[in-house]
JSON list of N, CA and C in Angstrom, two decimals:
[
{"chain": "M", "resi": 1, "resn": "UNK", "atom": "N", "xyz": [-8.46, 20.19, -28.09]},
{"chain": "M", "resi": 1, "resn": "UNK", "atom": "CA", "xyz": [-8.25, 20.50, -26.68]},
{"chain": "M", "resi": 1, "resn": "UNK", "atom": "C", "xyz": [-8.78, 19.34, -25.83]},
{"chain": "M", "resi": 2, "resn": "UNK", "atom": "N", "xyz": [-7.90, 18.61, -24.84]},
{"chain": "M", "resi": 2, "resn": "UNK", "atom": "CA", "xyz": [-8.47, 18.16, -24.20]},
{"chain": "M", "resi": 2, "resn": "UNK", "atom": "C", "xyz": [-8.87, 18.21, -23.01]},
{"chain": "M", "resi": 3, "resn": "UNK", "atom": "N", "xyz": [-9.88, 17.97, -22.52]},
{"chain": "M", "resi": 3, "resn": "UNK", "atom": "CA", "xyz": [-10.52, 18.09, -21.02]},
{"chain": "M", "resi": 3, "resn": "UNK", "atom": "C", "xyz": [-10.68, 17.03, -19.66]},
{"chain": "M", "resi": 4, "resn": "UNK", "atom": "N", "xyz": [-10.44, 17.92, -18.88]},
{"chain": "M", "resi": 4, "resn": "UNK", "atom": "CA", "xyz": [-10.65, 16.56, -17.51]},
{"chain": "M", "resi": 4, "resn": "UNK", "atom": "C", "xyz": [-11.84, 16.39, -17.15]},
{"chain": "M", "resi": 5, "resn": "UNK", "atom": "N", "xyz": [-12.07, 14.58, -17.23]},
{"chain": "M", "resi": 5, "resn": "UNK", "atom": "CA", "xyz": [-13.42, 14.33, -16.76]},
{"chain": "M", "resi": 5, "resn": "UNK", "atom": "C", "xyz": [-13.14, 13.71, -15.07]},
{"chain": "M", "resi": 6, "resn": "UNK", "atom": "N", "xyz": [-13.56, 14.39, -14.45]},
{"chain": "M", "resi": 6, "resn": "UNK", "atom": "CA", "xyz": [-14.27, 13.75, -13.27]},
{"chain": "M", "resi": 6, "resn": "UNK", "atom": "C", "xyz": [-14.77, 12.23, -12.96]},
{"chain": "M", "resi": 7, "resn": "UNK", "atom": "N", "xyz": [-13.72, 11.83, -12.14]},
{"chain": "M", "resi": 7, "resn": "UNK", "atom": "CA", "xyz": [-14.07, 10.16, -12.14]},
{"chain": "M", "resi": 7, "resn": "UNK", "atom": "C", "xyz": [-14.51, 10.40, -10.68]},
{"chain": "M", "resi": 8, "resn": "UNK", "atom": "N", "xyz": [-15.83, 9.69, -10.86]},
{"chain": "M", "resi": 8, "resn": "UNK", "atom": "CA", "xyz": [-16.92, 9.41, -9.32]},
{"chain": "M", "resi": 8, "resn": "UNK", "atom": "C", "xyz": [-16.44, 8.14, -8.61]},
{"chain": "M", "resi": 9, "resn": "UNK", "atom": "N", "xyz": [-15.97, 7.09, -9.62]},
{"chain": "M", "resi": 9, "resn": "UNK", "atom": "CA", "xyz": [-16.06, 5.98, -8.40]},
{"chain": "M", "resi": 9, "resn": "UNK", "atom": "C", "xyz": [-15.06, 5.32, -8.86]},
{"chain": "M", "resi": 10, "resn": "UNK", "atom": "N", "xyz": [-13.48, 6.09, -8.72]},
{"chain": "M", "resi": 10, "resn": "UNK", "atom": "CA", "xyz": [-11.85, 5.21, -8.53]},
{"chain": "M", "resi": 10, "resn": "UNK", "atom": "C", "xyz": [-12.48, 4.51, -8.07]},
{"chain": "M", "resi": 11, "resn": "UNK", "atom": "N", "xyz": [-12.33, 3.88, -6.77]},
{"chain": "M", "resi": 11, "resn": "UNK", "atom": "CA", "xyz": [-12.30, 2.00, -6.65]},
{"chain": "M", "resi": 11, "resn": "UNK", "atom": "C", "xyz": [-13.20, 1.71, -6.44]},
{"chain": "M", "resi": 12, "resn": "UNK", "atom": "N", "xyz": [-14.24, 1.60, -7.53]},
{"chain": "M", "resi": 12, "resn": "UNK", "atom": "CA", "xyz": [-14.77, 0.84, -7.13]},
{"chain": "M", "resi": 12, "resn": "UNK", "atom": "C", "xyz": [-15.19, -0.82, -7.47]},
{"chain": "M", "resi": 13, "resn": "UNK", "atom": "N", "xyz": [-15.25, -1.83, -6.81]},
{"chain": "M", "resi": 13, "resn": "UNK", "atom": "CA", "xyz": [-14.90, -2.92, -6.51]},
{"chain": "M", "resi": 13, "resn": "UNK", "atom": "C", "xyz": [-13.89, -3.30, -5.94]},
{"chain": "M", "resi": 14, "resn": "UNK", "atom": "N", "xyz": [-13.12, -2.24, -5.31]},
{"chain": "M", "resi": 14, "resn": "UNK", "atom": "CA", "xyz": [-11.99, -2.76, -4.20]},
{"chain": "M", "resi": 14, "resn": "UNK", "atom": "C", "xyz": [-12.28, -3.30, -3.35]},
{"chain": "M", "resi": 15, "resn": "UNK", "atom": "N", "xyz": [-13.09, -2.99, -2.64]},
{"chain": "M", "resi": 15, "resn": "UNK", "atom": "CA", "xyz": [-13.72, -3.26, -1.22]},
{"chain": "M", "resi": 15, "resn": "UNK", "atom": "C", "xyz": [-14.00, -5.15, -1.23]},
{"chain": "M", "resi": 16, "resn": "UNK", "atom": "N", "xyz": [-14.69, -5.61, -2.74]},
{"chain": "M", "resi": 16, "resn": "UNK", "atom": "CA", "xyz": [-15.05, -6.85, -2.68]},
{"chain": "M", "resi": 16, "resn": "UNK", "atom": "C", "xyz": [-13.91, -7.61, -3.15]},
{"chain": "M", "resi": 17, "resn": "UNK", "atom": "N", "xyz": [-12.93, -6.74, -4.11]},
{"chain": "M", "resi": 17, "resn": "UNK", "atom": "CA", "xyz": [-11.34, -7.55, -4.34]},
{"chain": "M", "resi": 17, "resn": "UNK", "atom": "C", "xyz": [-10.80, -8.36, -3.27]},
{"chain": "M", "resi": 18, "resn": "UNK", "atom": "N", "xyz": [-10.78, -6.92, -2.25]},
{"chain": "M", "resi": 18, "resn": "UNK", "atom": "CA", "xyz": [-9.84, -6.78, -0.95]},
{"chain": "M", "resi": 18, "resn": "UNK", "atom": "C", "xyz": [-10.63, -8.43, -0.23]},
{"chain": "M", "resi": 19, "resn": "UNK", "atom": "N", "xyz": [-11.64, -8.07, 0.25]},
{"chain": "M", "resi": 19, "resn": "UNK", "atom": "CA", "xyz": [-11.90, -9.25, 0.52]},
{"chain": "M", "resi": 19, "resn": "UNK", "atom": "C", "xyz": [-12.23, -10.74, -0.15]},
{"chain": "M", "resi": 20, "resn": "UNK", "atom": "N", "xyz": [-12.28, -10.62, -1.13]},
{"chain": "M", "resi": 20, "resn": "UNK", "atom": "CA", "xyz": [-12.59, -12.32, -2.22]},
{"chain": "M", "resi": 20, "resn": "UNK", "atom": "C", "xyz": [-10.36, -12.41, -2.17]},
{"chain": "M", "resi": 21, "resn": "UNK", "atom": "N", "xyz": [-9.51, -11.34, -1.95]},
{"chain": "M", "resi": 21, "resn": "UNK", "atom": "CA", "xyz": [-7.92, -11.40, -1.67]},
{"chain": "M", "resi": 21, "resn": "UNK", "atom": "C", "xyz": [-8.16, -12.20, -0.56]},
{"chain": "M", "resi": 22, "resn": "UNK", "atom": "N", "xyz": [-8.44, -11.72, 0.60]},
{"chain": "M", "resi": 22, "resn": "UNK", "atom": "CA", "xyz": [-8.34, -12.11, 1.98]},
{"chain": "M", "resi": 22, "resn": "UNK", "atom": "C", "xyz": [-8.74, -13.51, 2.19]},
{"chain": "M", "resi": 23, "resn": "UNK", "atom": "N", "xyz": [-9.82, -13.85, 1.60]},
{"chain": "M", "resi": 23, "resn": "UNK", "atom": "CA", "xyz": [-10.97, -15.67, 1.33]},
{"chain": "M", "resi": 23, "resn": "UNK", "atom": "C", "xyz": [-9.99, -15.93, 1.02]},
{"chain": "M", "resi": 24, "resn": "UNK", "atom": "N", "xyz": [-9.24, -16.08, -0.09]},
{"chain": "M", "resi": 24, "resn": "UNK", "atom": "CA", "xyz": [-8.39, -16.54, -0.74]},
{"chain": "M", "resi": 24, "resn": "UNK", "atom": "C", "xyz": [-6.92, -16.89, -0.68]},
{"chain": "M", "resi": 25, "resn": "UNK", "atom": "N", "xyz": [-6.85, -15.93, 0.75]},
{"chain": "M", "resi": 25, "resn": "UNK", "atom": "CA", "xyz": [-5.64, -15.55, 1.20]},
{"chain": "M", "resi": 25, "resn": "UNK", "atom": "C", "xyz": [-3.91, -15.48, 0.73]},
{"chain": "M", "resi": 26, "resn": "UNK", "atom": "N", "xyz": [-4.48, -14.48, -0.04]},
{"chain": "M", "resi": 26, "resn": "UNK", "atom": "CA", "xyz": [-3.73, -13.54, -0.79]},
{"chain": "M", "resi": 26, "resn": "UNK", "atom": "C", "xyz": [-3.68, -12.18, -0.44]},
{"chain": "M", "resi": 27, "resn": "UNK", "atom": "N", "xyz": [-3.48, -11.83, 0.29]},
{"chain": "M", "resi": 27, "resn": "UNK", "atom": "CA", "xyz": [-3.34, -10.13, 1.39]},
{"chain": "M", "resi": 27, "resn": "UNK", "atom": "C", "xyz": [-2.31, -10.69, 1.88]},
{"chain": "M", "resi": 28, "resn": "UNK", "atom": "N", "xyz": [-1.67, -11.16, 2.03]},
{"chain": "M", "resi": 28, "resn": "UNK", "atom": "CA", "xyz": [-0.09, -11.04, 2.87]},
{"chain": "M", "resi": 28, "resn": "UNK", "atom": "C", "xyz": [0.92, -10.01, 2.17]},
{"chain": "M", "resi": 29, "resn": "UNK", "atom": "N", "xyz": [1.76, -9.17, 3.19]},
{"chain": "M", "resi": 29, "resn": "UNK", "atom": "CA", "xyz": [2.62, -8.31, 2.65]},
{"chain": "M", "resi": 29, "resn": "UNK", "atom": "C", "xyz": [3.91, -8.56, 1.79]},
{"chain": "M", "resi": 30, "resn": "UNK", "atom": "N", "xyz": [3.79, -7.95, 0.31]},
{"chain": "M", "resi": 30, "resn": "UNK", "atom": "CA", "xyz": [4.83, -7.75, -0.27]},
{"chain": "M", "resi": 30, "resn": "UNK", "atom": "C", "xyz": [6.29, -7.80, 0.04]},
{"chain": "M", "resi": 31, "resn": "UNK", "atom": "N", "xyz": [6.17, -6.80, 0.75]},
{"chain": "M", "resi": 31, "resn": "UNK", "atom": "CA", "xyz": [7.20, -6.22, 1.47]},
{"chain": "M", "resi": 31, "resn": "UNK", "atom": "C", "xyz": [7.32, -6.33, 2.98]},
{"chain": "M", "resi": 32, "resn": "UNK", "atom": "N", "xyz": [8.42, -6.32, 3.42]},
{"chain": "M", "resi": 32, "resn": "UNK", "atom": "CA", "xyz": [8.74, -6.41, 4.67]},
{"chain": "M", "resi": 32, "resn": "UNK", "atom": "C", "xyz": [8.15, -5.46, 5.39]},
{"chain": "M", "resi": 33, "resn": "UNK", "atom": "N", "xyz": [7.57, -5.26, 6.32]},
{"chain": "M", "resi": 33, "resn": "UNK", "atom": "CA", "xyz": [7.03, -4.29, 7.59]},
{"chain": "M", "resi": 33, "resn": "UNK", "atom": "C", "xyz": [7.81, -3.04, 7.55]},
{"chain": "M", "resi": 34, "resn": "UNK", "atom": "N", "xyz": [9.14, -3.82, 8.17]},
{"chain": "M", "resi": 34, "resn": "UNK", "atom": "CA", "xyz": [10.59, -3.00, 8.84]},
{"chain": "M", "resi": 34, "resn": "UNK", "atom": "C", "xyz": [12.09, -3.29, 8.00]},
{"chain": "M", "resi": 35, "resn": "UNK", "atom": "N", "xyz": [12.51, -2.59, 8.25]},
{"chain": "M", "resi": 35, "resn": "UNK", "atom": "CA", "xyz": [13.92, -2.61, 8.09]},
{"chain": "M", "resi": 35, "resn": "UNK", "atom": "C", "xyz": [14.87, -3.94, 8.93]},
{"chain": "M", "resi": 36, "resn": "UNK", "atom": "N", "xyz": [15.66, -4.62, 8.23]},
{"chain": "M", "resi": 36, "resn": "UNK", "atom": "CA", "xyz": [16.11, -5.73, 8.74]},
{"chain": "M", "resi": 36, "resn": "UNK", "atom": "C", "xyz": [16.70, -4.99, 10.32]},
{"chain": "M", "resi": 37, "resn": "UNK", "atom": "N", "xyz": [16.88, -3.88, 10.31]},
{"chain": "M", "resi": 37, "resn": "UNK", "atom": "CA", "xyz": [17.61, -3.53, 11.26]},
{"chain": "M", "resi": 37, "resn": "UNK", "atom": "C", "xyz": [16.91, -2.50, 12.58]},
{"chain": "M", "resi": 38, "resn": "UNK", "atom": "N", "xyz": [15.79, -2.73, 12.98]},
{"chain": "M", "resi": 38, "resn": "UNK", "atom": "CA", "xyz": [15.22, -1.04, 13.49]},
{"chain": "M", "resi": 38, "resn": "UNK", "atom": "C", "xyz": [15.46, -0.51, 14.23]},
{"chain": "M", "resi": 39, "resn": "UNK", "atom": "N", "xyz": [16.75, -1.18, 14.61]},
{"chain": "M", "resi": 39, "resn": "UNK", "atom": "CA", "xyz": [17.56, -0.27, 16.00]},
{"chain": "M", "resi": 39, "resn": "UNK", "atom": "C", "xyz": [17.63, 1.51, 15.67]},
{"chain": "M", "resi": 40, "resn": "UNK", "atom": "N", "xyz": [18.09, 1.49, 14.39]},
{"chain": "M", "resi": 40, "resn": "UNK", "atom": "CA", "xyz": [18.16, 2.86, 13.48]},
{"chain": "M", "resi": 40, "resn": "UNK", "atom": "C", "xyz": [19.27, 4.12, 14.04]},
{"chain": "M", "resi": 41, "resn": "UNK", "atom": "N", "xyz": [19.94, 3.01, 14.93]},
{"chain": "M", "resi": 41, "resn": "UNK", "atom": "CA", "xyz": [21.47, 3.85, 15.19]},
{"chain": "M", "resi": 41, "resn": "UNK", "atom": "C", "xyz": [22.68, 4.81, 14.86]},
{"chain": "M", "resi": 42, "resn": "UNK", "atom": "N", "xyz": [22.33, 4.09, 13.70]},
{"chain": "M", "resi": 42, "resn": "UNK", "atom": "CA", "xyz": [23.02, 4.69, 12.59]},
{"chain": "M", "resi": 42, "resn": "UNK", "atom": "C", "xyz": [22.74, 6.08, 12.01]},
{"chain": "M", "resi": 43, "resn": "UNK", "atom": "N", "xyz": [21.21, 6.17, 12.30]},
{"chain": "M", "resi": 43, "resn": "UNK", "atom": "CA", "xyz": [19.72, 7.28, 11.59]},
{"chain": "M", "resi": 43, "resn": "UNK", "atom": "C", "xyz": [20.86, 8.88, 12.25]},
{"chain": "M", "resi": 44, "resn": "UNK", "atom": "N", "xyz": [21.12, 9.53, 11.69]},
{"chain": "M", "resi": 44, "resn": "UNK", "atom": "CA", "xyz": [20.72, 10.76, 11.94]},
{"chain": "M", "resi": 44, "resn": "UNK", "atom": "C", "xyz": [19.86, 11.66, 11.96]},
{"chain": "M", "resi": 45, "resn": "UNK", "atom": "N", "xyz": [18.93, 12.03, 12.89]},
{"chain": "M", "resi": 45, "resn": "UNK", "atom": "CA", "xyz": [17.66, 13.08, 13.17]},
{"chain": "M", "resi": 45, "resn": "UNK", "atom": "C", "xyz": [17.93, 14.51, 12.95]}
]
């Protein structure tokens, strides 16, 4: 049988990643913000 253990500290060392990323400057986005288009005219609500 197996059991769930309780993880206390997911990220931790993100916080100093995120920033030794940023020094390094490597934090720029993947991905685009927006949609090439954001008029969104097209969008039905």
């Amino acid at each position: 049988m197996k059991s769930v253990r309780i993880m206390t500290a997911l990220r931790n060392g993100w916080a100093a990643a995120a920033k030794q990323a940023h020094a390094d400057g490597e934090d720029k986005l993947m991905v685009a913000d927006m949609f090439e288009d954001e008029t969104m005219e097209d969008w039905k609500w």
